[in-house]
Amino acid sequence: MKYEVIKVLEEEKFRRLTGVKRSRFEKMIKILNKADKCQQGKGGRKPRLCLEERLLMALEYLREYRTYFPVSQSDGVSESACYETIKWIENTLIKHPDFALPGRKALLKSDREYELVLIDATETPIERPKKKQKQFYSGKKKRTTLKTQVIVDKKSKVAICTTFTNGKRHDFRLFKESGVRIHPEIKTITDTGYQGLGKIHSNSALPKKKTKKNPLTKEDKRNNRKLSSQRVLNENVIDMIKRFKIVSDRYRNRRKRFGLRFNLIAAIYNMEIRQMRVSEEI
C-alpha cells in the first residue's frame, strides 16, 4: 500500500510528494471519512482502496497531472474508478467550509479586515477548442488559454477570491465583469494591465506607463519599483498555487471544472499559510 510507505516520510518529504503537510492531509481524511460513511449508508459497492489511498491518488493527480490511465494503473484500479474517485474527493472537499475562500463579499465589509490587497491575473494554457478558438487565444502567451484573476491580502498572504474567463479577455475588463467591488478604505495595488481602475476604485495604485511624449522621470521609476516590490507577493502566491501542475501545465480536461480545482488548491494554500502564521505566533 502506498500510504504505508508514505506516512513514515519526514514532514518536508511528505509535503514535497503530496503537495500538502501531514496535518492538512489528516484534516482532509476527517472530512472525507464523514462523507464516505454517509455514502456507504446508501448502499452500493465498497471501494477497493482505503480512504487514505484514494486521497493520495487525487493529490497525485492534481500535483503531477498525469492522465487517469497511468494513475489508475499505479493504484491497481480501473480508469473509470480513478476518475470517479478523484471527482468525488474534489466535490466533497470544495463543499466544506474549511476549503472555501473568503470570497468577494469579504472585500466590502466595513470592519476593514483587509487594508491592502493585490490584484493580478495569470493564464493557464489549454487544448485548442474546436469552436470559438479566437475567444481563448492569448496574444501574450501566443496560444489558447484560460485567465484567472487572483486577489490577495498583502498582510496575511491569503488568496481572497478568484475569477475565471477566456484568455483573450483583458485584465481590466475581467475585473469589471467579475463583479468584485472593494471597500473605499481598502487600498489596491495592480500592474499596468488595470489602467482605469482608479475610476472604479479611487484608493488604488498602479505603475505609471512610459509614452513617447511623456518619458518616466526618476521619481516615476522609483515609485514603479516600490509598487513592483509590493506586488510581487501576488505573483509568489500564484507560483505557490501552481506547484500543482494541473493549473500550470496545459489543461486537458473539460474547462467547466477548472475553476473548482483552482479554488480547491488556493484553499489548500490558504490553510498552509494560516497554519504557518499560528506556528510563528506560538
XYZ file of N, CA and C in Angstrom:
846
model
N 0.836 -1.190 0.000
C 0.000 0.000 0.000
C 0.877 1.248 0.000
N 0.531 2.215 -0.831
C 1.302 3.448 -0.929
C 1.350 4.190 0.400
N 0.212 4.285 1.047
C 0.123 5.099 2.249
C 1.012 4.560 3.359
N 1.160 3.248 3.458
C 2.006 2.651 4.492
C 3.454 3.075 4.320
N 3.864 3.310 3.079
C 5.238 3.738 2.808
C 5.376 5.244 3.000
N 4.382 5.996 2.545
C 4.469 7.458 2.550
C 4.297 8.037 3.954
N 3.477 7.414 4.770
C 3.150 8.014 6.069
C 4.339 8.096 7.014
N 5.392 7.335 6.759
C 6.575 7.368 7.625
C 7.627 8.349 7.117
N 7.344 9.050 6.025
C 8.292 10.017 5.498
C 8.421 11.217 6.424
N 9.533 11.915 6.312
C 9.714 13.155 7.048
C 8.696 14.183 6.577
N 8.421 15.177 7.426
C 7.380 16.173 7.136
C 7.613 16.876 5.797
N 8.836 17.310 5.545
C 9.141 18.034 4.315
C 9.004 17.138 3.088
N 9.451 15.894 3.185
C 9.325 14.958 2.056
C 7.865 14.606 1.803
N 7.101 14.502 2.874
C 5.668 14.230 2.722
C 4.990 15.364 1.964
N 5.339 16.617 2.297
C 4.757 17.770 1.606
C 5.209 17.837 0.158
N 6.482 17.549 -0.094
C 7.001 17.582 -1.466
C 6.323 16.546 -2.343
N 5.964 15.429 -1.749
C 5.347 14.351 -2.526
C 3.863 14.596 -2.773
N 3.147 15.008 -1.731
C 1.691 15.145 -1.839
C 1.239 16.572 -2.140
N 2.086 17.572 -1.849
C 1.689 18.965 -2.046
C 1.055 19.579 -0.816
N 0.816 18.786 0.227
C 0.213 19.293 1.464
C 0.994 18.752 2.657
N 0.893 19.444 3.783
C 1.527 18.961 5.004
C 0.700 17.840 5.620
N 1.332 17.088 6.489
C 0.665 15.927 7.080
C -0.598 16.317 7.849
N -0.543 17.427 8.564
C -1.713 17.857 9.328
C -2.881 18.200 8.411
N -2.596 18.803 7.248
C -3.658 19.107 6.278
C -4.219 17.828 5.678
N -3.338 16.860 5.452
C -3.769 15.564 4.922
C -4.726 14.887 5.897
N -4.379 14.903 7.169
C -5.237 14.289 8.191
C -6.563 15.019 8.303
N -6.546 16.360 8.133
C -7.784 17.135 8.147
C -8.688 16.728 6.997
N -8.094 16.520 5.837
C -8.867 16.084 4.674
C -9.485 14.711 4.912
N -8.728 13.829 5.539
C -9.224 12.478 5.820
C -10.456 12.533 6.720
N -10.446 13.397 7.723
C -11.596 13.525 8.630
C -12.843 13.985 7.868
N -12.658 14.952 6.982
C -13.792 15.459 6.191
C -14.319 14.382 5.248
N -13.403 13.693 4.591
C -13.799 12.655 3.641
C -14.401 11.449 4.339
N -13.918 11.141 5.528
C -14.423 9.985 6.270
C -15.894 10.155 6.620
N -16.259 11.359 7.019
C -17.664 11.634 7.343
C -18.546 11.489 6.106
N -18.066 12.033 4.973
C -18.841 11.937 3.730
C -18.895 10.499 3.222
N -17.814 9.747 3.438
C -17.750 8.358 2.975
C -18.736 7.482 3.732
N -18.874 7.731 5.051
C -19.833 6.952 5.845
C -21.263 7.203 5.377
N -21.556 8.456 5.052
C -22.897 8.781 4.545
C -23.151 8.094 3.207
N -22.130 8.042 2.383
C -22.277 7.418 1.069
C -22.451 5.914 1.185
N -21.676 5.290 2.078
C -21.799 3.845 2.255
C -23.128 3.456 2.881
N -23.701 4.377 3.666
C -25.005 4.098 4.270
C -26.115 3.980 3.242
N -25.883 4.547 2.064
C -26.877 4.466 0.995
C -26.763 3.178 0.191
N -25.731 2.369 0.500
C -25.545 1.112 -0.216
C -24.580 1.276 -1.380
N -24.424 0.202 -2.131
C -23.517 0.227 -3.268
C -22.248 -0.553 -2.991
N -21.413 -0.653 -4.030
C -20.186 -1.429 -3.916
C -19.163 -0.702 -3.040
N -18.469 -1.464 -2.187
C -17.451 -0.896 -1.322
C -16.200 -0.579 -2.127
N -15.600 0.590 -1.940
C -14.390 0.951 -2.687
C -13.258 -0.035 -2.436
N -12.453 -0.254 -3.462
C -11.354 -1.198 -3.349
C -10.222 -0.632 -2.495
N -10.008 0.677 -2.568
C -8.926 1.323 -1.841
C -9.440 1.954 -0.562
N -8.579 2.017 0.445
C -8.948 2.704 1.668
C -8.977 4.209 1.406
N -9.498 4.973 2.348
C -9.688 6.410 2.158
C -8.356 7.133 1.955
N -7.333 6.735 2.717
C -6.020 7.361 2.584
C -5.441 7.149 1.187
N -5.613 5.947 0.652
C -5.104 5.648 -0.686
C -5.842 6.458 -1.747
N -7.140 6.624 -1.550
C -7.922 7.397 -2.526
C -7.538 8.874 -2.507
N -7.298 9.422 -1.305
C -6.877 10.816 -1.218
C -5.493 11.008 -1.828
N -4.595 10.064 -1.599
C -3.274 10.124 -2.219
C -3.373 10.107 -3.737
N -4.276 9.312 -4.253
C -4.463 9.238 -5.701
C -4.935 10.577 -6.259
N -5.861 11.226 -5.550
C -6.369 12.523 -6.003
C -5.280 13.596 -5.935
N -4.514 13.616 -4.846
C -3.436 14.590 -4.710
C -2.345 14.355 -5.739
N -2.078 13.099 -6.014
C -1.079 12.763 -7.040
C -1.522 13.278 -8.403
N -2.795 13.146 -8.681
C -3.320 13.622 -9.971
C -3.215 15.144 -10.068
N -3.614 15.853 -9.010
C -3.542 17.316 -9.025
C -2.101 17.809 -9.028
N -1.244 17.109 -8.323
C 0.148 17.530 -8.170
C 0.959 17.272 -9.442
N 0.824 16.081 -10.015
C 1.653 15.679 -11.156
C 0.930 15.836 -12.490
N -0.393 15.790 -12.466
C -1.253 15.919 -13.634
C -0.900 14.931 -14.750
N -0.710 13.681 -14.345
C -0.643 12.611 -15.341
C -2.067 12.277 -15.782
N -2.202 11.523 -16.845
C -3.543 11.130 -17.288
C -4.109 10.090 -16.322
N -5.425 9.880 -16.401
C -6.076 8.950 -15.477
C -5.537 7.530 -15.608
N -5.149 7.135 -16.814
C -4.734 5.738 -17.023
C -3.496 5.366 -16.213
N -2.366 6.103 -16.333
C -1.196 5.721 -15.506
C -1.440 5.859 -14.013
N -2.254 6.839 -13.599
C -2.568 6.980 -12.171
C -3.358 5.774 -11.687
N -4.332 5.341 -12.490
C -5.149 4.183 -12.101
C -4.313 2.906 -12.062
N -3.381 2.755 -12.998
C -2.554 1.548 -13.035
C -1.623 1.479 -11.829
N -1.102 2.620 -11.412
C -0.202 2.619 -10.255
C -0.935 2.307 -8.958
N -2.268 2.514 -8.945
C -3.062 2.227 -7.748
C -3.868 0.935 -7.874
N -3.782 0.280 -9.013
C -4.447 -1.008 -9.179
C -5.950 -0.936 -9.285
N -6.476 0.153 -9.875
C -7.921 0.285 -10.085
C -8.171 0.594 -11.561
N -9.438 0.547 -11.952
C -9.776 0.854 -13.337
C -9.695 2.358 -13.581
N -9.614 2.727 -14.842
C -9.521 4.139 -15.200
C -10.785 4.889 -14.800
N -11.946 4.250 -14.980
C -13.211 4.894 -14.611
C -13.324 5.074 -13.101
N -12.840 4.076 -12.333
C -12.870 4.180 -10.871
C -11.955 5.306 -10.395
N -10.822 5.459 -11.056
C -9.892 6.543 -10.735
C -10.557 7.896 -10.963
N -11.220 8.036 -12.098
C -11.907 9.297 -12.429
C -12.999 9.620 -11.409
N -13.835 8.632 -11.094
C -14.940 8.852 -10.158
C -14.427 9.173 -8.752
N -13.342 8.518 -8.345
C -12.780 8.760 -7.013
C -12.250 10.178 -6.892
N -11.485 10.613 -7.882
C -10.906 11.959 -7.854
C -12.013 13.012 -7.889
N -13.014 12.790 -8.704
C -14.138 13.726 -8.802
C -14.881 13.818 -7.473
N -15.109 12.684 -6.814
C -15.818 12.675 -5.531
C -15.022 13.418 -4.459
N -13.720 13.202 -4.419
C -12.876 13.874 -3.425
C -12.866 15.379 -3.657
N -12.737 15.817 -4.895
C -12.759 17.248 -5.210
C -14.081 17.879 -4.805
N -15.184 17.228 -5.161
C -16.511 17.775 -4.847
C -16.768 17.811 -3.348
N -16.294 16.810 -2.631
C -16.515 16.748 -1.182
C -15.722 17.825 -0.449
N -14.467 17.994 -0.803
C -13.619 18.971 -0.119
C -14.047 20.406 -0.401
N -14.394 20.700 -1.658
C -14.713 22.092 -2.011
C -16.004 22.553 -1.344
N -16.873 21.620 -0.942
C -18.128 21.981 -0.284
C -17.939 22.261 1.205
N -16.812 21.849 1.757
C -16.580 22.029 3.194
C -16.147 23.468 3.468
N -16.622 24.067 4.574
C -16.267 25.462 4.898
C -14.763 25.714 5.022
N -14.006 24.707 5.456
C -12.562 24.877 5.611
C -11.850 25.075 4.277
N -12.488 24.662 3.196
C -11.885 24.776 1.869
C -12.590 25.829 1.020
N -13.177 26.802 1.687
C -13.836 27.913 0.990
C -12.972 29.159 1.105
N -12.814 29.891 0.010
C -12.093 31.157 0.040
C -12.950 32.219 0.726
N -12.337 33.267 1.279
C -13.127 34.325 1.925
C -14.212 34.891 1.016
N -13.926 35.035 -0.277
C -14.948 35.459 -1.237
C -15.009 36.963 -1.447
N -15.763 37.356 -2.477
C -15.854 38.775 -2.859
C -16.515 39.628 -1.777
N -17.475 39.054 -1.041
C -18.188 39.834 -0.023
C -17.246 40.304 1.088
N -16.156 39.573 1.305
C -15.211 39.953 2.357
C -14.526 41.277 2.049
N -14.480 41.657 0.762
C -13.825 42.904 0.365
C -14.708 44.127 0.590
N -15.973 43.904 0.892
C -16.901 45.017 1.102
C -17.234 45.250 2.569
N -16.734 44.412 3.458
C -17.055 44.550 4.873
C -16.440 45.829 5.437
N -17.185 46.490 6.301
C -16.742 47.759 6.870
C -15.755 47.593 8.022
N -15.576 46.361 8.526
C -14.664 46.171 9.657
C -13.192 46.221 9.236
N -12.946 46.363 7.932
C -11.603 46.519 7.390
C -10.667 45.394 7.815
N -11.093 44.177 7.529
C -10.217 43.031 7.785
C -8.968 43.111 6.910
N -9.129 43.712 5.733
C -8.013 43.878 4.803
C -7.719 45.370 4.625
N -6.458 45.731 4.659
C -6.050 47.118 4.468
C -5.460 47.352 3.084
N -4.751 46.342 2.566
C -4.102 46.458 1.265
C -4.230 45.132 0.535
N -4.835 45.152 -0.656
C -4.994 43.933 -1.441
C -4.269 44.089 -2.775
N -3.801 42.978 -3.303
C -3.067 42.940 -4.564
C -3.903 42.191 -5.596
N -4.021 42.760 -6.779
C -4.835 42.161 -7.844
C -3.942 41.835 -9.021
N -4.023 40.608 -9.500
C -3.224 40.205 -10.657
C -3.941 39.074 -11.377
N -3.537 38.842 -12.627
C -4.144 37.790 -13.432
C -3.055 36.853 -13.942
N -3.385 35.587 -14.052
C -2.462 34.590 -14.579
C -3.184 33.757 -15.634
N -2.428 33.121 -16.507
C -3.017 32.344 -17.595
C -2.539 30.903 -17.545
N -3.433 29.993 -17.893
C -3.127 28.570 -17.959
C -3.407 28.081 -19.380
N -2.427 27.507 -20.056
C -2.666 27.007 -21.422
C -3.664 25.861 -21.431
N -4.444 25.777 -22.479
C -5.445 24.720 -22.617
C -5.331 24.083 -24.008
N -6.005 22.973 -24.192
C -6.090 22.352 -25.511
C -6.878 23.273 -26.435
N -6.500 23.305 -27.687
C -7.182 24.192 -28.620
C -8.648 23.793 -28.756
N -9.590 24.709 -28.453
C -11.017 24.370 -28.558
C -11.430 24.110 -30.008
N -12.449 23.286 -30.178
C -12.945 23.015 -31.520
C -13.754 24.186 -32.059
N -14.377 24.934 -31.125
C -15.190 26.082 -31.527
C -14.729 27.336 -30.783
N -14.950 28.481 -31.409
C -14.659 29.782 -30.802
C -13.222 29.870 -30.296
N -12.281 29.494 -31.150
C -10.874 29.490 -30.752
C -10.351 30.898 -30.472
N -10.849 31.877 -31.222
C -10.357 33.245 -31.077
C -10.626 33.801 -29.675
N -11.719 33.359 -29.050
C -12.048 33.855 -27.704
C -11.033 33.415 -26.658
N -10.338 32.315 -26.941
C -9.394 31.772 -25.972
C -7.935 32.036 -26.361
N -7.726 32.657 -27.515
C -6.349 32.898 -27.945
C -5.765 34.110 -27.228
N -4.659 33.903 -26.546
C -3.989 34.972 -25.816
C -2.830 35.514 -26.643
N -2.885 36.796 -26.959
C -1.797 37.405 -27.694
C -0.516 37.444 -26.883
N -0.651 37.449 -25.566
C 0.518 37.492 -24.679
C 1.229 36.143 -24.665
N 0.458 35.069 -24.569
C 1.037 33.736 -24.495
C 1.181 33.065 -25.855
N 0.545 33.650 -26.878
C 0.588 33.098 -28.243
C 0.015 31.685 -28.311
N -1.031 31.462 -27.516
C -1.701 30.160 -27.523
C -3.053 30.318 -26.838
N -3.880 29.280 -26.890
C -5.193 29.340 -26.244
C -5.020 29.114 -24.747
N -5.676 29.958 -23.962
C -5.500 29.898 -22.505
C -6.800 30.196 -21.768
N -6.795 29.908 -20.474
C -7.801 30.369 -19.528
C -7.136 31.398 -18.622
N -7.836 32.468 -18.315
C -7.273 33.528 -17.477
C -7.944 33.503 -16.112
N -7.120 33.648 -15.073
C -7.602 33.644 -13.694
C -7.162 34.916 -12.989
N -8.109 35.628 -12.414
C -7.794 36.807 -11.600
C -7.747 36.392 -10.132
N -6.657 36.747 -9.472
C -6.463 36.378 -8.067
C -6.272 37.652 -7.242
N -7.051 37.795 -6.176
C -6.917 38.926 -5.252
C -6.356 38.402 -3.937
N -5.246 38.998 -3.491
C -4.513 38.516 -2.321
C -4.396 39.626 -1.286
N -4.534 39.257 -0.019
C -4.329 40.202 1.076
C -2.831 40.335 1.338
N -2.342 41.577 1.327
C -0.897 41.807 1.476
C -0.389 41.359 2.843
N -1.135 41.583 3.889
C -0.664 41.298 5.243
C -0.659 39.799 5.547
N -1.771 39.120 5.314
C -1.888 37.711 5.671
C -1.419 36.762 4.562
N -1.249 37.292 3.328
C -0.832 36.499 2.159
C -1.883 35.472 1.750
N -3.120 35.708 2.144
C -4.220 34.783 1.850
C -4.899 35.167 0.537
N -5.207 34.169 -0.274
C -5.975 34.402 -1.500
C -7.439 34.633 -1.114
N -7.985 35.791 -1.487
C -9.335 36.175 -1.063
C -10.395 35.634 -2.011
N -10.224 35.874 -3.295
C -11.216 35.405 -4.263
C -10.571 35.279 -5.644
N -11.247 34.561 -6.518
C -10.754 34.339 -7.875
C -11.889 34.558 -8.872
N -11.512 34.831 -10.110
C -12.462 34.964 -11.215
C -11.834 34.349 -12.453
N -12.644 33.696 -13.268
C -12.123 32.960 -14.420
C -12.793 33.421 -15.703
N -12.016 33.406 -16.787
C -12.545 33.770 -18.092
C -11.630 33.199 -19.168
N -11.920 33.525 -20.424
C -11.075 33.052 -21.512
C -9.825 33.918 -21.633
N -8.806 33.382 -22.304
C -7.504 34.030 -22.353
C -7.465 35.349 -23.089
N -8.411 35.601 -23.986
C -8.393 36.836 -24.766
C -8.841 38.043 -23.949
N -9.590 37.825 -22.883
C -10.154 38.917 -22.088
C -9.050 39.754 -21.451
N -9.175 41.068 -21.574
C -8.204 41.981 -20.979
C -8.341 41.968 -19.463
N -7.220 42.194 -18.765
C -7.213 42.115 -17.303
C -8.231 43.063 -16.670
N -8.250 44.318 -17.118
C -9.157 45.296 -16.522
C -10.614 44.973 -16.847
N -10.850 44.500 -18.060
C -12.209 44.099 -18.423
C -12.666 42.928 -17.573
N -11.757 42.012 -17.304
C -12.076 40.879 -16.432
C -12.484 41.373 -15.051
N -11.762 42.366 -14.521
C -12.099 42.905 -13.209
C -13.490 43.541 -13.221
N -13.790 44.313 -14.255
C -15.099 44.971 -14.331
C -16.228 43.954 -14.432
N -16.022 42.895 -15.194
C -17.074 41.892 -15.390
C -17.160 40.902 -14.239
N -16.141 40.860 -13.380
C -16.142 39.898 -12.279
C -17.150 40.246 -11.188
N -17.564 41.511 -11.130
C -18.490 41.928 -10.085
C -17.823 42.198 -8.756
N -16.493 42.180 -8.725
C -15.757 42.454 -7.488
C -15.824 43.942 -7.184
N -16.274 44.276 -5.990
C -16.299 45.658 -5.530
C -15.577 45.713 -4.187
N -14.731 46.717 -4.034
C -13.843 46.801 -2.872
C -14.209 48.004 -2.022
N -14.165 47.829 -0.701
C -14.484 48.915 0.221
C -13.565 50.110 -0.049
N -14.098 51.324 -0.027
C -13.296 52.522 -0.357
C -12.032 52.697 0.478
N -12.040 52.185 1.723
C -10.882 52.375 2.582
C -9.789 51.325 2.356
N -10.086 50.307 1.552
C -9.086 49.285 1.244
C -8.278 49.729 0.026
N -6.978 49.759 0.167
C -6.106 50.165 -0.929
C -5.793 48.966 -1.826
N -5.697 49.202 -3.131
C -5.362 48.150 -4.081
C -4.086 48.516 -4.826
N -3.312 47.491 -5.162
C -2.115 47.658 -5.998
C -2.215 46.661 -7.142
N -2.035 47.139 -8.362
C -2.134 46.296 -9.550
C -0.963 46.590 -10.479
N -0.922 45.863 -11.603
C 0.066 46.175 -12.634
C -0.569 47.080 -13.681
N 0.150 47.355 -14.762
C -0.332 48.302 -15.775
C -1.511 47.760 -16.580
N -1.821 46.472 -16.425
C -2.967 45.909 -17.136
C -4.306 46.386 -16.595
N -4.279 47.123 -15.484
C -5.516 47.603 -14.855
C -5.649 49.120 -14.962
N -5.173 49.695 -16.080
C -5.346 51.122 -16.329
C -6.835 51.474 -16.348
N -7.230 52.466 -15.590
C -8.631 52.854 -15.495
C -9.292 52.393 -14.218
N -8.572 51.592 -13.408
C -9.149 51.102 -12.153
C -9.481 52.251 -11.210
N -8.715 53.332 -11.296
C -8.957 54.476 -10.422
C -10.329 55.090 -10.584
N -10.947 54.927 -11.751
C -12.292 55.447 -11.971
C -13.341 54.634 -11.202
N -13.030 53.365 -10.946
C -13.946 52.496 -10.211
C -13.624 52.492 -8.724
N -12.326 52.442 -8.421
C -11.859 52.404 -7.026
C -10.762 53.449 -6.889
N -11.090 54.570 -6.270
C -10.154 55.695 -6.195
C -8.914 55.388 -5.364
N -9.045 54.508 -4.380
C -7.922 54.182 -3.496
C -7.087 53.051 -4.105
N -6.529 53.324 -5.272
C -5.753 52.311 -5.981
C -4.434 52.899 -6.455
N -3.442 52.029 -6.598
C -2.123 52.448 -7.073
C -1.636 51.459 -8.116
N -1.071 51.975 -9.203
C -0.509 51.140 -10.243
C 0.646 51.869 -10.902
N 1.579 51.145 -11.498
C 2.750 51.791 -12.099
C 2.364 52.755 -13.221
N 3.165 53.774 -13.377
C 2.957 54.747 -14.452
C 3.572 54.208 -15.732
N 2.839 54.314 -16.842
C 3.319 53.809 -18.114
C 4.139 54.867 -18.849
N 5.144 54.399 -19.537
C 6.001 55.283 -20.319
C 5.399 55.482 -21.706
N 5.420 56.708 -22.204
C 4.981 57.021 -23.567
C 6.077 57.815 -24.278
N 5.943 57.963 -25.577
C 6.946 58.708 -26.348
C 6.998 60.174 -25.929
N 5.832 60.755 -25.707
C 5.778 62.172 -25.353
C 6.045 62.421 -23.874
N 5.765 61.381 -23.049
C 5.928 61.546 -21.600
C 6.807 60.432 -21.028
N 8.123 60.546 -21.158
C 9.013 59.528 -20.573
C 8.962 59.574 -19.051
N 9.348 58.479 -18.442
C 9.305 58.382 -16.990
C 10.440 59.191 -16.359
N 10.119 59.898 -15.300
C 11.126 60.620 -14.528
C 11.762 59.665 -13.519
N 12.811 60.123 -12.848
C 13.456 59.305 -11.832
C 12.489 58.996 -10.686
N 11.641 59.973 -10.368
C 10.647 59.754 -9.311
C 9.626 58.706 -9.731
N 9.210 58.757 -11.002
C 8.258 57.760 -11.519
C 8.865 56.361 -11.451
N 10.120 56.245 -11.859
C 10.787 54.941 -11.840
C 10.928 54.428 -10.407
N 11.204 55.334 -9.491
C 11.339 54.950 -8.085
C 9.994 54.447 -7.540
N 8.923 55.133 -7.876
C 7.592 54.719 -7.436
C 7.194 53.385 -8.067
N 7.537 53.202 -9.337
C 7.221 51.939 -10.018
C 7.933 50.760 -9.367
N 9.188 50.955 -9.004
C 9.942 49.886 -8.337
C 9.345 49.566 -6.970
N 8.912 50.603 -6.270
C 8.306 50.405 -4.953
C 7.013 49.597 -5.066
N 6.174 49.942 -6.045
C 4.932 49.203 -6.251
C 5.216 47.767 -6.696
N 6.219 47.615 -7.540
C 6.574 46.279 -8.022
C 7.028 45.379 -6.882
N 7.787 45.950 -5.940
C 8.263 45.155 -4.798
C 7.119 44.705 -3.906
N 6.054 45.497 -3.846
C 4.879 45.113 -3.062
C 4.008 44.117 -3.828
N 3.904 44.329 -5.123
C 3.020 43.496 -5.944
C 3.585 42.099 -6.192
N 4.885 41.923 -5.984
C 5.493 40.627 -6.254
C 4.912 39.533 -5.376
N 4.346 39.903 -4.221
C 3.729 38.909 -3.338
C 2.619 38.149 -4.053
N 1.816 38.872 -4.834
C 0.728 38.215 -5.559
C 1.278 37.178 -6.524
N 2.365 37.510 -7.209
C 2.982 36.568 -8.132
C 3.539 35.360 -7.389
N 4.057 35.592 -6.179
C 4.560 34.478 -5.376
C 3.432 33.543 -4.950
N 2.280 34.124 -4.604
C 1.118 33.302 -4.219
C 0.670 32.456 -5.405
N 0.608 33.062 -6.575
C 0.215 32.318 -7.777
C 1.204 31.194 -8.056
N 2.492 31.462 -7.872
C 3.506 30.429 -8.075
C 3.325 29.278 -7.089
N 2.960 29.592 -5.854
C 2.732 28.540 -4.866
C 1.541 27.670 -5.253
N 0.487 28.302 -5.752
C -0.687 27.544 -6.196
C -0.333 26.672 -7.394
N 0.531 27.194 -8.256
C 0.882 26.459 -9.473
C 1.929 25.372 -9.232
N 2.240 25.098 -7.972
C 3.037 23.902 -7.674
C 2.249 22.663 -8.090
N 0.926 22.791 -8.075
C 0.065 21.717 -8.570
C -0.034 21.879 -10.089
N 0.528 20.941 -10.806
C 0.694 21.095 -12.254
C -0.614 21.135 -13.019
N -1.706 20.749 -12.394
C -2.980 20.752 -13.098
C -3.411 22.166 -13.467
N -2.918 23.185 -12.736
C -3.263 24.576 -13.050
C -2.094 25.331 -13.673
N -0.981 24.644 -13.935
C 0.162 25.299 -14.578
C 0.487 24.692 -15.939
N 0.370 23.363 -16.062
C 0.597 22.719 -17.348
C -0.616 22.920 -18.261
N -0.502 22.479 -19.476
C -1.632 22.595 -20.410
C -2.813 21.783 -19.883
N -3.936 22.466 -19.680
C -5.122 21.834 -19.089
C -5.844 21.013 -20.154
N -5.974 19.706 -19.903
C -6.554 18.790 -20.897
C -8.021 18.483 -20.631
N -8.484 18.718 -19.419
C -9.840 18.328 -19.039
C -10.880 19.326 -19.535
N -12.143 19.038 -19.233
C -13.213 19.966 -19.570
C -13.053 21.235 -18.752
N -13.245 22.364 -19.386
C -12.950 23.650 -18.761
C -13.889 23.979 -17.599
N -15.064 23.358 -17.533
C -16.044 23.725 -16.502
C -15.579 23.357 -15.094
N -14.605 22.436 -14.957
C -14.113 22.068 -13.619
C -12.800 22.766 -13.272
N -12.302 23.599 -14.169
C -11.025 24.268 -13.905
C -11.140 25.196 -12.697
N -12.203 25.986 -12.627
C -12.391 26.913 -11.520
C -12.485 26.195 -10.184
N -13.197 25.082 -10.149
C -13.327 24.305 -8.909
C -11.956 23.842 -8.433
N -11.141 23.341 -9.360
C -9.831 22.819 -8.978
C -8.883 23.933 -8.558
N -8.932 25.050 -9.249
C -8.068 26.172 -8.879
C -8.438 26.677 -7.482
N -9.730 26.824 -7.209
C -10.174 27.292 -5.895
C -9.821 26.298 -4.791
N -9.909 25.011 -5.092
C -9.559 23.991 -4.106
C -8.076 24.081 -3.746
N -7.243 24.239 -4.740
C -5.800 24.349 -4.498
C -5.483 25.655 -3.775
N -6.177 26.746 -4.148
C -5.983 28.029 -3.458
C -6.382 27.913 -1.991
N -7.453 27.159 -1.706
C -7.887 26.960 -0.319
C -6.858 26.139 0.458
N -6.261 25.148 -0.194
C -5.202 24.365 0.448
C -4.022 25.274 0.789
N -3.681 26.149 -0.146
C -2.597 27.111 0.102
C -2.937 28.016 1.295
N -4.178 28.518 1.350
C -4.595 29.383 2.464
C -4.455 28.675 3.810
N -4.833 27.409 3.836
C -4.731 26.649 5.083
C -3.280 26.505 5.520
N -2.384 26.300 4.562
C -0.966 26.184 4.882
C -0.431 27.506 5.440
N -0.823 28.619 4.817
C -0.359 29.936 5.256
C -0.862 30.244 6.668
N -2.138 29.965 6.919
C -2.698 30.223 8.251
C -1.997 29.391 9.315
N -1.694 28.145 8.994
C -1.008 27.288 9.946
C 0.404 27.805 10.231
N 1.072 28.312 9.228
C 2.414 28.876 9.405
C 2.369 30.093 10.315
N 1.335 30.943 10.130
C 1.208 32.133 10.962
C 0.945 31.767 12.419
N 0.117 30.755 12.639
C -0.163 30.298 14.012
C 1.108 29.756 14.662
N 1.882 29.005 13.883
C 3.136 28.427 14.417
C 4.123 29.522 14.784
N 4.189 30.575 13.957
C 5.110 31.686 14.234
C 4.702 32.444 15.484
N 3.377 32.606 15.682
C 2.890 33.323 16.862
C 3.171 32.553 18.138
N 3.103 31.217 18.018
C 3.378 30.376 19.193
C 4.870 30.396 19.523
